[in-house]
CSV table of C-alpha atoms in Angstrom, one decimal:
chain,number,residue,atom,x,y,z
R,342,UNK,CA,121.5,38.9,135.9
R,343,UNK,CA,118.8,37.7,134.4
R,344,UNK,CA,116.6,39.3,137.1
R,345,UNK,CA,117.9,42.5,136.4
R,346,UNK,CA,117.5,42.0,132.3
R,347,UNK,CA,113.8,41.1,132.8
R,348,UNK,CA,113.4,44.2,134.8
R,349,UNK,CA,115.2,46.6,132.5
R,350,UNK,CA,112.9,45.1,129.4
R,351,UNK,CA,110.0,45.7,131.5
R,352,UNK,CA,111.3,49.4,132.7
R,353,UNK,CA,111.8,49.8,129.0
R,354,UNK,CA,108.1,49.1,128.1
R,355,UNK,CA,106.6,50.8,131.5
R,356,UNK,CA,108.2,54.0,130.0
R,357,UNK,CA,107.5,53.4,126.5
R,358,UNK,CA,104.1,52.6,126.0
R,359,UNK,CA,102.3,55.5,128.0
R,360,UNK,CA,104.8,57.8,125.7
R,361,UNK,CA,103.8,56.1,122.4
R,362,UNK,CA,99.9,56.4,123.6
R,363,UNK,CA,100.6,60.3,124.4
R,364,UNK,CA,102.0,61.1,120.6
R,365,UNK,CA,99.3,58.9,118.9
R,366,UNK,CA,96.8,61.3,120.7
R,367,UNK,CA,98.3,64.3,119.3
R,368,UNK,CA,97.2,64.1,115.8
R,369,UNK,CA,93.6,64.3,117.2
R,370,UNK,CA,93.8,68.0,117.7
R,371,UNK,CA,95.1,69.0,114.5
R,372,UNK,CA,92.3,66.5,112.8
R,373,UNK,CA,89.7,68.0,115.2
R,374,UNK,CA,90.7,71.5,114.2
R,375,UNK,CA,90.9,70.7,110.3
R,376,UNK,CA,87.6,69.4,110.4
R,377,UNK,CA,85.8,71.9,112.5
R,378,UNK,CA,87.5,75.0,110.5
R,379,UNK,CA,86.6,72.6,107.1
R,380,UNK,CA,82.8,73.3,107.9
R,381,UNK,CA,83.3,76.8,108.5
R,382,UNK,CA,82.0,77.9,104.7
R,383,UNK,CA,85.5,78.9,103.5
R,384,UNK,CA,88.9,77.2,102.8
R,385,UNK,CA,90.3,80.8,103.9
R,386,UNK,CA,89.7,79.2,107.5
R,387,UNK,CA,91.6,76.1,106.7
R,388,UNK,CA,94.7,77.5,105.4
R,389,UNK,CA,94.6,80.1,108.3
R,390,UNK,CA,94.6,77.0,110.6
R,391,UNK,CA,97.8,75.3,109.2
R,392,UNK,CA,99.5,78.5,108.8
R,393,UNK,CA,98.9,79.8,112.5
R,394,UNK,CA,99.4,76.2,113.6
R,395,UNK,CA,102.9,76.0,112.0
R,396,UNK,CA,103.9,79.0,113.4
R,397,UNK,CA,103.2,78.5,116.8
R,398,UNK,CA,104.9,75.0,116.7
R,399,UNK,CA,107.9,76.8,115.6
R,400,UNK,CA,107.9,78.7,118.5
R,401,UNK,CA,107.2,75.9,120.8
R,402,UNK,CA,109.5,73.2,118.9
R,403,UNK,CA,112.2,76.0,119.7
R,404,UNK,CA,111.5,75.5,123.3
R,405,UNK,CA,111.9,71.8,123.2
R,406,UNK,CA,114.8,72.1,125.6
R,407,UNK,CA,112.5,72.9,128.8
R,408,UNK,CA,111.2,69.4,128.6
R,409,UNK,CA,114.0,67.5,127.5
R,410,UNK,CA,116.7,69.3,129.9
R,411,UNK,CA,114.4,69.1,132.8
R,412,UNK,CA,114.1,65.1,132.2
R,413,UNK,CA,118.2,64.4,132.2
R,414,UNK,CA,118.7,66.8,135.0
R,415,UNK,CA,116.2,65.2,136.8
R,416,UNK,CA,116.8,61.9,136.0
R,417,UNK,CA,120.6,61.9,137.2
R,418,UNK,CA,119.4,63.4,140.5
R,419,UNK,CA,116.9,60.8,141.2
R,420,UNK,CA,119.4,58.3,140.6
R,421,UNK,CA,121.5,59.8,143.4
R,422,UNK,CA,119.0,60.1,145.5
R,423,UNK,CA,119.2,63.5,145.9
R,424,UNK,CA,115.6,64.8,146.3
R,425,UNK,CA,117.2,68.7,147.1
R,426,UNK,CA,118.5,69.0,143.4
R,427,UNK,CA,115.1,67.1,142.3
R,428,UNK,CA,113.0,70.2,143.8
R,429,UNK,CA,115.7,72.5,142.5
R,430,UNK,CA,115.5,71.2,138.8
R,431,UNK,CA,111.8,71.3,139.3
R,432,UNK,CA,111.4,74.7,140.5
R,433,UNK,CA,114.2,76.4,138.0
R,434,UNK,CA,112.8,74.5,134.9
R,435,UNK,CA,109.1,75.7,135.8
R,436,UNK,CA,110.3,79.0,136.7
R,437,UNK,CA,112.2,79.4,133.3
R,438,UNK,CA,109.3,78.1,131.5
R,439,UNK,CA,106.7,80.4,132.9
R,440,UNK,CA,108.9,83.4,132.3
R,441,UNK,CA,110.3,82.6,128.8
R,442,UNK,CA,106.2,81.9,128.0
R,443,UNK,CA,105.3,85.7,129.4
R,444,UNK,CA,108.2,87.2,127.1
R,445,UNK,CA,106.5,85.3,124.3
R,446,UNK,CA,103.2,87.1,124.8
R,447,UNK,CA,105.1,90.1,125.0
R,448,UNK,CA,106.8,89.8,121.7
R,449,UNK,CA,104.0,88.6,120.1
R,450,UNK,CA,103.6,91.1,117.6
R,451,UNK,CA,107.3,91.1,116.2
R,452,UNK,CA,107.3,87.4,116.2
R,453,UNK,CA,103.9,87.4,114.3
R,454,UNK,CA,105.5,89.8,111.6
R,455,UNK,CA,109.2,87.9,111.6
R,456,UNK,CA,107.2,84.3,111.2
R,457,UNK,CA,104.4,85.6,109.1
R,458,UNK,CA,107.4,86.8,106.7
R,459,UNK,CA,109.2,83.5,107.2
R,460,UNK,CA,106.1,81.4,106.0
R,461,UNK,CA,104.7,83.7,103.3
R,462,UNK,CA,101.0,83.3,103.7
R,463,UNK,CA,98.6,84.7,101.2
R,464,UNK,CA,97.3,88.1,101.8
R,465,UNK,CA,93.8,87.2,102.3
R,466,UNK,CA,94.8,84.8,104.8
R,467,UNK,CA,96.9,86.7,107.1
R,468,UNK,CA,94.3,88.5,109.0
R,469,UNK,CA,92.7,85.0,110.2
R,470,UNK,CA,96.3,83.9,110.9
R,471,UNK,CA,96.8,87.1,113.0
R,472,UNK,CA,93.5,86.3,114.8
R,473,UNK,CA,94.6,82.9,115.7
R,474,UNK,CA,98.2,83.6,116.6
R,475,UNK,CA,97.1,86.7,119.0
R,476,UNK,CA,94.8,84.3,120.9
R,477,UNK,CA,96.5,81.1,120.7
R,478,UNK,CA,99.9,82.9,122.0
R,479,UNK,CA,98.5,83.4,125.4
R,480,UNK,CA,98.5,79.7,126.0
R,481,UNK,CA,102.6,80.0,125.7
R,482,UNK,CA,103.5,80.4,129.8
R,483,UNK,CA,101.2,77.3,130.4
R,484,UNK,CA,102.4,75.0,127.0
R,485,UNK,CA,105.8,75.5,128.2
R,486,UNK,CA,105.1,74.7,132.0
R,487,UNK,CA,103.5,71.6,131.1
R,488,UNK,CA,106.1,70.9,128.9
R,489,UNK,CA,108.8,71.2,131.8
R,490,UNK,CA,106.6,69.2,133.9
R,491,UNK,CA,106.1,66.0,131.8
R,492,UNK,CA,109.8,66.4,131.6
R,493,UNK,CA,110.2,66.5,135.2
R,494,UNK,CA,107.7,63.4,135.4
R,495,UNK,CA,110.0,61.6,132.7
R,496,UNK,CA,113.1,62.1,134.8
R,497,UNK,CA,111.1,60.6,138.4
R,498,UNK,CA,110.9,57.5,136.0
R,499,UNK,CA,107.1,58.2,135.1
R,500,UNK,CA,105.5,58.4,131.5
R,501,UNK,CA,101.8,57.5,132.9
R,502,UNK,CA,101.1,61.0,134.3
R,503,UNK,CA,102.5,62.7,130.9
R,504,UNK,CA,100.4,60.5,129.3
R,505,UNK,CA,97.1,61.5,131.5
R,506,UNK,CA,98.1,65.2,131.0
R,507,UNK,CA,98.2,64.7,127.2
R,508,UNK,CA,95.2,62.9,126.6
R,509,UNK,CA,93.3,65.3,128.9
R,510,UNK,CA,94.5,68.5,127.0
R,511,UNK,CA,93.3,66.5,123.5
R,512,UNK,CA,89.8,65.7,125.2
R,513,UNK,CA,89.3,69.5,126.7
R,514,UNK,CA,90.5,71.1,123.6
R,515,UNK,CA,88.1,69.2,121.1
R,516,UNK,CA,85.2,69.9,123.4
R,517,UNK,CA,86.1,73.2,123.9
R,518,UNK,CA,86.3,74.0,120.3
R,519,UNK,CA,83.2,72.6,119.7
R,520,UNK,CA,81.4,74.5,122.2
R,521,UNK,CA,82.5,77.9,121.7
R,522,UNK,CA,82.1,77.5,117.9
R,523,UNK,CA,78.6,75.9,117.9
R,524,UNK,CA,77.2,76.5,120.9
R,525,UNK,CA,78.3,80.1,121.6
R,526,UNK,CA,78.6,80.8,118.0
R,527,UNK,CA,82.2,82.3,118.0
R,528,UNK,CA,83.0,81.2,114.4
R,529,UNK,CA,87.0,80.7,113.7
R,530,UNK,CA,87.7,82.4,116.8
R,531,UNK,CA,86.3,79.7,118.8
R,532,UNK,CA,88.9,77.4,117.3
R,533,UNK,CA,91.8,79.5,118.8
R,534,UNK,CA,90.2,79.7,122.4
R,535,UNK,CA,89.4,76.2,122.6
R,536,UNK,CA,93.2,75.4,122.0
R,537,UNK,CA,93.7,78.0,124.7
R,538,UNK,CA,91.5,76.8,127.4
R,539,UNK,CA,92.6,73.1,126.9
R,540,UNK,CA,96.1,74.2,127.4
R,541,UNK,CA,95.9,76.3,131.0
R,542,UNK,CA,93.3,73.2,132.3
R,543,UNK,CA,96.1,71.1,131.2
R,544,UNK,CA,98.6,73.2,133.4
R,545,UNK,CA,96.0,72.5,136.2
R,546,UNK,CA,96.1,69.1,135.7
R,547,UNK,CA,99.7,69.0,135.2
R,548,UNK,CA,99.9,70.5,139.0
R,549,UNK,CA,97.7,68.3,140.2
R,550,UNK,CA,99.5,65.1,139.2
R,551,UNK,CA,102.7,66.7,140.7
R,552,UNK,CA,101.4,66.8,144.0
R,553,UNK,CA,99.4,63.5,143.8
R,554,UNK,CA,103.1,62.2,142.5
R,555,UNK,CA,105.1,63.6,145.2
R,556,UNK,CA,102.6,62.2,148.1
R,557,UNK,CA,102.9,65.6,150.9
R,558,UNK,CA,106.6,65.7,149.9
R,559,UNK,CA,108.2,69.0,149.3
R,560,UNK,CA,108.2,70.1,145.8
R,561,UNK,CA,109.3,73.8,145.3
R,562,UNK,CA,112.7,75.3,147.0
R,563,UNK,CA,113.4,78.9,148.2
R,564,UNK,CA,114.8,81.6,146.4
R,565,UNK,CA,118.1,81.2,148.7
R,566,UNK,CA,118.1,77.4,147.5
R,567,UNK,CA,117.6,78.1,143.9
R,568,UNK,CA,119.9,80.8,143.3
R,569,UNK,CA,122.8,80.5,145.6
R,570,UNK,CA,123.4,76.8,145.8
R,571,UNK,CA,125.1,74.8,142.9
R,572,UNK,CA,124.2,73.3,139.9
R,573,UNK,CA,122.6,76.7,138.4
R,574,UNK,CA,125.4,76.8,135.9
R,575,UNK,CA,125.0,73.4,135.2
R,576,UNK,CA,121.5,74.0,134.3
R,577,UNK,CA,121.9,76.7,132.0
R,578,UNK,CA,124.6,75.0,129.9
R,579,UNK,CA,122.6,71.8,129.6
R,580,UNK,CA,119.5,74.0,128.4
R,581,UNK,CA,121.5,76.4,126.4
R,582,UNK,CA,122.8,73.6,124.2
R,583,UNK,CA,119.8,71.8,123.7
R,584,UNK,CA,118.2,75.3,122.5
R,585,UNK,CA,120.5,75.8,119.4
R,586,UNK,CA,120.2,72.1,118.9
R,587,UNK,CA,116.7,72.7,118.5
R,588,UNK,CA,117.4,76.1,116.4
R,589,UNK,CA,119.1,73.3,114.2
R,590,UNK,CA,116.3,70.8,113.9
R,591,UNK,CA,114.0,73.5,112.9
R,592,UNK,CA,116.0,75.0,110.3
R,593,UNK,CA,116.1,71.4,108.5
R,594,UNK,CA,112.7,71.0,108.9
R,595,UNK,CA,112.0,74.6,107.2
R,596,UNK,CA,114.8,73.7,104.5
R,597,UNK,CA,112.6,70.4,103.7
R,598,UNK,CA,109.7,72.6,103.2
R,599,UNK,CA,111.4,75.3,101.7
R,600,UNK,CA,113.3,73.7,99.1
R,601,UNK,CA,110.4,71.4,98.5
R,602,UNK,CA,108.3,74.7,97.4
R,603,UNK,CA,110.7,75.6,95.0
R,604,UNK,CA,110.3,72.2,93.3
R,605,UNK,CA,106.6,73.1,92.9
R,606,UNK,CA,103.4,72.5,94.4
R,607,UNK,CA,103.1,68.5,93.5
R,608,UNK,CA,106.7,68.0,95.1
R,609,UNK,CA,105.2,70.0,98.3
R,610,UNK,CA,101.9,67.8,98.3
R,611,UNK,CA,104.5,64.6,97.9
R,612,UNK,CA,106.7,65.4,101.0
R,613,UNK,CA,103.7,66.1,103.0
R,614,UNK,CA,102.6,62.6,102.7
R,615,UNK,CA,106.1,61.4,102.9
R,616,UNK,CA,106.7,63.2,106.3
R,617,UNK,CA,103.6,61.3,107.5
R,618,UNK,CA,105.5,58.3,107.4
R,619,UNK,CA,108.3,59.7,109.2
R,620,UNK,CA,105.9,61.0,111.8
R,621,UNK,CA,104.1,58.1,112.6
R,622,UNK,CA,107.7,56.4,112.9
R,623,UNK,CA,108.9,59.1,115.3
R,624,UNK,CA,105.5,58.7,117.6
R,625,UNK,CA,107.0,55.0,118.4
R,626,UNK,CA,110.6,55.8,118.5
R,627,UNK,CA,109.8,59.0,120.8
R,628,UNK,CA,108.6,56.6,123.4
R,629,UNK,CA,111.4,54.3,123.5
R,630,UNK,CA,113.6,57.4,123.4
R,631,UNK,CA,111.6,58.9,126.6
R,632,UNK,CA,112.7,55.3,128.2
R,633,UNK,CA,116.3,55.8,127.3
R,634,UNK,CA,116.2,59.4,128.7
R,635,UNK,CA,114.8,57.9,132.0
R,636,UNK,CA,117.2,55.2,132.4
R,637,UNK,CA,120.3,56.5,131.5
R,638,UNK,CA,119.4,59.6,133.4
R,639,UNK,CA,119.3,57.1,136.7
R,640,UNK,CA,122.0,54.8,136.5
R,641,UNK,CA,124.2,57.5,135.4
R,642,UNK,CA,123.3,59.8,138.3
R,643,UNK,CA,123.4,56.3,141.0
R,644,UNK,CA,127.0,56.0,139.4
R,645,UNK,CA,125.8,52.4,138.3
R,646,UNK,CA,127.8,51.5,135.0
R,647,UNK,CA,126.7,47.9,135.1
R,648,UNK,CA,122.9,48.9,134.8
R,649,UNK,CA,123.7,51.9,132.5
R,650,UNK,CA,125.2,49.6,130.0
R,651,UNK,CA,122.5,46.8,130.4
R,652,UNK,CA,119.8,49.7,129.9
R,653,UNK,CA,121.5,51.0,126.7
R,654,UNK,CA,122.3,47.3,125.0
R,655,UNK,CA,118.5,46.7,125.7
R,656,UNK,CA,117.2,50.1,124.5
R,657,UNK,CA,119.4,49.5,121.5
R,658,UNK,CA,117.8,46.0,121.0
R,659,UNK,CA,113.9,47.2,121.5
R,660,UNK,CA,114.4,50.1,119.3
R,661,UNK,CA,116.2,48.1,116.1
R,662,UNK,CA,113.3,45.6,116.7
R,663,UNK,CA,111.0,48.5,116.2
R,664,UNK,CA,112.7,50.0,113.1
R,665,UNK,CA,112.9,46.4,111.4
R,666,UNK,CA,109.1,45.9,112.3
R,667,UNK,CA,108.1,49.8,110.4
R,668,UNK,CA,110.7,48.5,107.4
R,669,UNK,CA,108.3,45.4,107.2
R,670,UNK,CA,105.2,47.5,107.3
R,671,UNK,CA,106.2,50.2,104.9
R,672,UNK,CA,107.6,47.7,102.1
R,673,UNK,CA,104.6,45.3,102.2
R,674,UNK,CA,101.9,48.2,102.9
R,675,UNK,CA,103.5,51.4,101.0
R,676,UNK,CA,100.8,51.4,98.7
R,677,UNK,CA,97.7,50.8,101.5
R,678,UNK,CA,99.6,53.5,103.7
R,679,UNK,CA,99.9,56.2,101.0
R,680,UNK,CA,95.8,55.3,99.4
R,681,UNK,CA,94.7,56.2,103.0
R,682,UNK,CA,96.5,59.8,103.1
R,683,UNK,CA,95.4,60.9,99.5
R,684,UNK,CA,93.1,60.0,96.6
R,685,UNK,CA,95.2,62.2,94.1
R,686,UNK,CA,96.3,60.2,91.5
R,687,UNK,CA,99.1,62.6,91.0
R,688,UNK,CA,100.6,62.7,94.5
R,689,UNK,CA,100.1,58.7,94.5
R,690,UNK,CA,102.2,58.5,91.7
R,691,UNK,CA,104.9,61.0,93.2
R,692,UNK,CA,105.0,59.1,96.8
R,693,UNK,CA,105.3,55.7,95.3
R,694,UNK,CA,108.5,57.0,92.8
R,695,UNK,CA,110.0,57.9,96.4
R,696,UNK,CA,109.0,54.8,98.1
R,697,UNK,CA,112.8,53.7,98.7
R,698,UNK,CA,113.6,56.6,100.9
R,699,UNK,CA,110.4,55.4,103.3
R,700,UNK,CA,111.7,51.9,103.1
R,701,UNK,CA,115.5,53.1,104.4
R,702,UNK,CA,114.0,55.7,106.5
R,703,UNK,CA,113.1,53.1,110.0
R,704,UNK,CA,116.8,51.9,109.9
R,705,UNK,CA,118.7,54.7,109.1
R,706,UNK,CA,117.1,57.3,111.6
R,707,UNK,CA,116.6,55.0,114.6
R,708,UNK,CA,119.9,55.5,115.9
R,709,UNK,CA,119.2,59.3,116.1
R,710,UNK,CA,116.5,58.9,118.7
R,711,UNK,CA,117.9,56.2,121.0
R,712,UNK,CA,121.4,58.0,121.1
R,713,UNK,CA,119.6,61.5,121.5
R,714,UNK,CA,118.0,59.9,124.2
R,715,UNK,CA,121.1,58.1,125.6
R,716,UNK,CA,122.7,61.8,125.8
R,717,UNK,CA,119.5,63.6,127.0
R,718,UNK,CA,119.8,61.1,130.1
R,719,UNK,CA,123.6,61.6,130.8
R,720,UNK,CA,123.3,65.5,130.2
R,721,UNK,CA,126.0,65.3,127.6
R,722,UNK,CA,124.1,68.0,125.4
R,723,UNK,CA,127.1,69.9,124.1
R,724,UNK,CA,128.1,66.8,122.2
R,725,UNK,CA,124.2,66.6,120.6
R,726,UNK,CA,124.6,70.1,119.6
R,727,UNK,CA,128.0,69.5,117.7
R,728,UNK,CA,126.4,66.4,116.5
R,729,UNK,CA,123.3,68.1,115.0
R,730,UNK,CA,125.4,71.0,113.6
R,731,UNK,CA,127.5,68.8,111.7
R,732,UNK,CA,124.5,66.7,110.2
R,733,UNK,CA,122.6,69.9,109.5
R,734,UNK,CA,125.4,71.4,107.6
R,735,UNK,CA,125.6,68.1,105.6
R,736,UNK,CA,121.8,68.5,105.1
R,737,UNK,CA,122.4,72.0,103.5
R,738,UNK,CA,125.6,71.1,101.6
R,739,UNK,CA,123.7,68.4,99.9
R,740,UNK,CA,120.5,69.7,99.0
R,741,UNK,CA,121.5,72.9,98.1
R,742,UNK,CA,125.1,73.1,96.5
R,743,UNK,CA,126.0,71.7,93.6
R,744,UNK,CA,129.6,71.6,91.4
R,745,UNK,CA,129.5,72.6,87.7
R,746,UNK,CA,132.9,73.5,85.9
R,747,UNK,CA,134.9,73.9,88.7
R,748,UNK,CA,132.5,76.4,90.3
R,749,UNK,CA,130.4,75.9,93.2
R,750,UNK,CA,126.5,77.2,93.0
R,751,UNK,CA,123.4,76.7,94.3
R,752,UNK,CA,120.7,74.9,92.7
R,753,UNK,CA,116.7,73.6,93.1
R,754,UNK,CA,117.5,70.0,93.6
R,755,UNK,CA,115.3,67.0,92.6
R,756,UNK,CA,113.4,65.5,95.3
R,757,UNK,CA,115.5,62.3,95.6
R,758,UNK,CA,118.5,64.5,96.0
R,759,UNK,CA,116.5,66.4,99.0
R,760,UNK,CA,115.5,63.1,100.7
R,761,UNK,CA,118.8,61.9,100.5
R,762,UNK,CA,119.8,64.6,102.3
R,763,UNK,CA,117.2,64.4,104.9
R,764,UNK,CA,118.2,60.7,105.4
R,765,UNK,CA,121.6,61.5,105.6
R,766,UNK,CA,121.0,64.3,108.3
R,767,UNK,CA,119.4,62.1,110.5
R,768,UNK,CA,121.7,59.1,109.8
R,769,UNK,CA,124.7,61.4,110.8
R,770,UNK,CA,123.0,62.8,114.0
R,771,UNK,CA,123.0,59.0,115.2
R,772,UNK,CA,126.3,58.2,114.0
R,773,UNK,CA,128.3,60.5,115.8
R,774,UNK,CA,126.6,60.0,118.8
R,775,UNK,CA,127.1,56.6,118.8
R,776,UNK,CA,131.1,56.8,117.7
R,777,UNK,CA,131.4,59.4,120.3
R,778,UNK,CA,129.3,57.3,123.1
R,779,UNK,CA,132.0,55.0,124.9
R,780,UNK,CA,133.9,58.4,125.9
R,781,UNK,CA,131.0,60.3,126.7
R,782,UNK,CA,129.6,57.9,128.8
R,783,UNK,CA,133.1,57.4,130.7
R,784,UNK,CA,133.1,61.8,131.3
R,785,UNK,CA,129.6,61.1,132.5
R,786,UNK,CA,130.2,58.6,134.9
R,787,UNK,CA,133.2,60.4,136.1
R,788,UNK,CA,131.3,63.5,137.1
R,789,UNK,CA,128.4,61.2,138.8
R,790,UNK,CA,131.4,59.8,141.1
R,791,UNK,CA,133.0,63.3,142.0
């Protein structure tokens, strides 16, 4: 048993570390685009990059199920030693990702109009946002296809290749943007074309990695095998649940921004800084969640309940240690980190006033990250959707509703209430899944045994 425990810990680190490194490289893209646009001679370019990136992120976050669903289904097939099912999941996911990407391009105008109204950019920024969006939307097929390939790699117990792909995309994006803007004199449009080039190059790199990883084995399945063989219903069921779950998560993210905006520009700025604390923590927790997806899926597929339980127990331990570490870092270094993020005295005072929520954030939210990973691995996505729906409802009730003189109304809440609602939402997601874990695990193992 000791040998198995050592192996599990080694596997958790092997899967988690590359994923964390991949996550940490992500801010480099935004930093580069912001730096370039900030030297183009007008603050309008900075605003357009911020709004355009947000609009694209909303679209791509909504289809994040392509990564998670592919990971869970692939991990179970890998654990069961079912190479045919591995090929079917890969082919279906890649086909779906590319098809969705093509549809996004086809409907780019109504998408642009709808998201533009939702975000509400100023008139003098809208034309620049439209330019940025209309160029970058052509990356949709490559972005979603690469997302599915990364998910497939995690399911195949490898996060090294997704790390290579992510770092490559980031480097190419930076170089291409600099070349287009300064060497080719393309100005603002050069930033968008740099992102577009990087994502299509990333897909090429991803496919090369797939062929290298497969070592000459067959990767794709034929049309008959893809459509008429079993597993198609499960594929769409898993991904549909994850799609609506993503919609709930996006609604909460937009809700935090929208309610914060109603509280004023200063609160909006304060929350932007506070969210960086959450983002930094999520970089590490997502890495551990990747190992949770890979290992629970693998052992559920292999119908190995002993190793499944050991994996869950040790992943919970690692996750708790990371959460406690971040709690200490945030308590001891809160002022220093805030100073690195902003030098505005008013914003720093506002952030310091909210410090208790950041101190509580790691230990409250860690369970949502970990149990999301467990449930993705065993592909019990219906339970994930129900947990997220309940937590989302709680967020909006706490943040928007109040009772006065026996009447229920809507008001602009304080920022403390908003963050209590956000932490409640994160905690309820994890707590709901934790309570249902035993029965969900038993059901997943029964399915694997059939």
